[in-house]
XYZ file of C-alpha atoms in Angstrom:
128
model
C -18.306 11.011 18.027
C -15.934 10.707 15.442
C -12.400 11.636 17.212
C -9.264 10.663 14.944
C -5.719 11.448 15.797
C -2.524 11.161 13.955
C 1.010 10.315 14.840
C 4.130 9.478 14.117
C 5.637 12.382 12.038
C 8.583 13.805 12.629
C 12.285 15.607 10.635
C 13.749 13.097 8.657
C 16.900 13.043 6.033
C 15.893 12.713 2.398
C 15.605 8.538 1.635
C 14.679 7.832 5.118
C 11.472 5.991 6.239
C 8.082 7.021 8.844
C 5.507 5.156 9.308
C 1.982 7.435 10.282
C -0.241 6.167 12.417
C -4.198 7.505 12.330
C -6.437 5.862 15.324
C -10.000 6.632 16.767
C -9.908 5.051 20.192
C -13.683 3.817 19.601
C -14.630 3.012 16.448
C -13.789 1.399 13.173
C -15.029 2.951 10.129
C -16.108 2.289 6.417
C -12.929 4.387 4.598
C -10.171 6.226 6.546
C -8.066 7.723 3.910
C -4.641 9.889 4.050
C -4.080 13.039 2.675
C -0.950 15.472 2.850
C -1.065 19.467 2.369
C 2.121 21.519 2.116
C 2.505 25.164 2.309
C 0.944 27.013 -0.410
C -0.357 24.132 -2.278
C -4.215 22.212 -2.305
C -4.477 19.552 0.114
C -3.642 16.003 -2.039
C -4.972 12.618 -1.422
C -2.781 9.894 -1.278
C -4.085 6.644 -0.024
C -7.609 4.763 1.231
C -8.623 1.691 2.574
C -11.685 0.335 3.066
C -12.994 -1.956 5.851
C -12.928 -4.957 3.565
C -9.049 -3.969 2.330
C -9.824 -2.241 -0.990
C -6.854 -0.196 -1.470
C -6.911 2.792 -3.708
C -3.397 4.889 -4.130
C -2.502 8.207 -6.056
C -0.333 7.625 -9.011
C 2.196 9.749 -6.973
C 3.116 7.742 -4.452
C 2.342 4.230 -5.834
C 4.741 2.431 -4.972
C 6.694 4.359 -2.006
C 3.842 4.802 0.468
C 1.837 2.085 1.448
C -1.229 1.995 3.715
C -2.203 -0.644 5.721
C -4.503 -1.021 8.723
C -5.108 -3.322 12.389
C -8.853 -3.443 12.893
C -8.073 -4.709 16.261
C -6.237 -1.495 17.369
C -8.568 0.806 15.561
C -5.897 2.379 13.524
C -4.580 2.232 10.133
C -1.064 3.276 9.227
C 0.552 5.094 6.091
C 4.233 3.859 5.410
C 6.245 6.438 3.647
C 9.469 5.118 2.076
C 12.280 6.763 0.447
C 11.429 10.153 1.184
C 12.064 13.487 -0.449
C 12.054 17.357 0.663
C 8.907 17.139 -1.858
C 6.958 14.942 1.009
C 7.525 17.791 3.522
C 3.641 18.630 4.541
C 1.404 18.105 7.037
C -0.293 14.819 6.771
C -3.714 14.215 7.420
C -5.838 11.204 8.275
C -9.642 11.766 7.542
C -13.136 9.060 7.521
C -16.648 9.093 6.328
C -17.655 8.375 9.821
C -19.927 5.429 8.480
C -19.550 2.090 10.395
C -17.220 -0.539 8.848
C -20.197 -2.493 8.643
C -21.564 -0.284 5.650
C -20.398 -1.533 2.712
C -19.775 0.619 0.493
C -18.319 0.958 -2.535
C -16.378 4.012 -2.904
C -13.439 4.648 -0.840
C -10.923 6.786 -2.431
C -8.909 9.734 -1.604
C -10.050 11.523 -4.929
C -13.091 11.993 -3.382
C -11.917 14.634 -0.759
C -15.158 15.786 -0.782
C -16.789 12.411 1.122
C -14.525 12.761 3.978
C -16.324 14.506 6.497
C -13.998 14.138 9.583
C -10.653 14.939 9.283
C -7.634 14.799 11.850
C -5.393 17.826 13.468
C -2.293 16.270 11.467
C 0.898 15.274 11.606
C 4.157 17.163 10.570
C 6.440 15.683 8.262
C 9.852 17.503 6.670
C 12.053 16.183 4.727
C 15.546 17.764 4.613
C 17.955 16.969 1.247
């Protein structure tokens, strides 16, 4: 059972740092990607990584966030530098749920529609 949990939002002053943190206790998958919704406005995809490191990023945060992930602990991490009141959403953590073993091909955030199990979230806000 696919169980992922996020952590390590929190208030923060514009140009400040968080790192996010998105672990299943059990499992390693294929593709965990991160995705951030704020109020009012479509859920946006923002990073992925695949089990063999392929990293895809959105053109809008290339650059400033950068994801990263310890097999060994399960988790994989989002990095959010030099943030803005525009990075104030909830941020979300979501997988395939196939095994890391899989090999695939595809892992990227785009593809919201691939990601079939998704974290409660994480709050970040941003004050200027």
């Amino acid at each position: 059972q696919v169980q992922l949990a996020e952590s390590g939002g929190g208030s923060v002053q514009a140009g400040d740092s968080l790192k996010l943190a998105c672990v299943d206790p059990k499992y390693n998958y294929y593709c965990v990607g991160w995705f951030r919704q704020a109020p009012g406005k479509e859920r946006e995809g923002l990073a992925a990584i695949d089990a063999d490191d392929n990293i895809k990023y959105a053109d809008s945060v290339k650059g400033r966030f950068t994801i990263s992930q310890d097999a060994a602990k399960n988790t994989v991490y989002l990095q959010l530098n030099n943030l803005s009141a525009e990075d104030t959403a909830m941020y979300y953590c979501a997988t395939d749920g196939m095994p890391a073993t899989y090999g695939g091909t595809w892992c990227d955030s785009g593809r919201q529609g691939d990601f079939r199990y998704w974290g409660q979230g994480t709050q970040v806000t941003v004050s200027s």
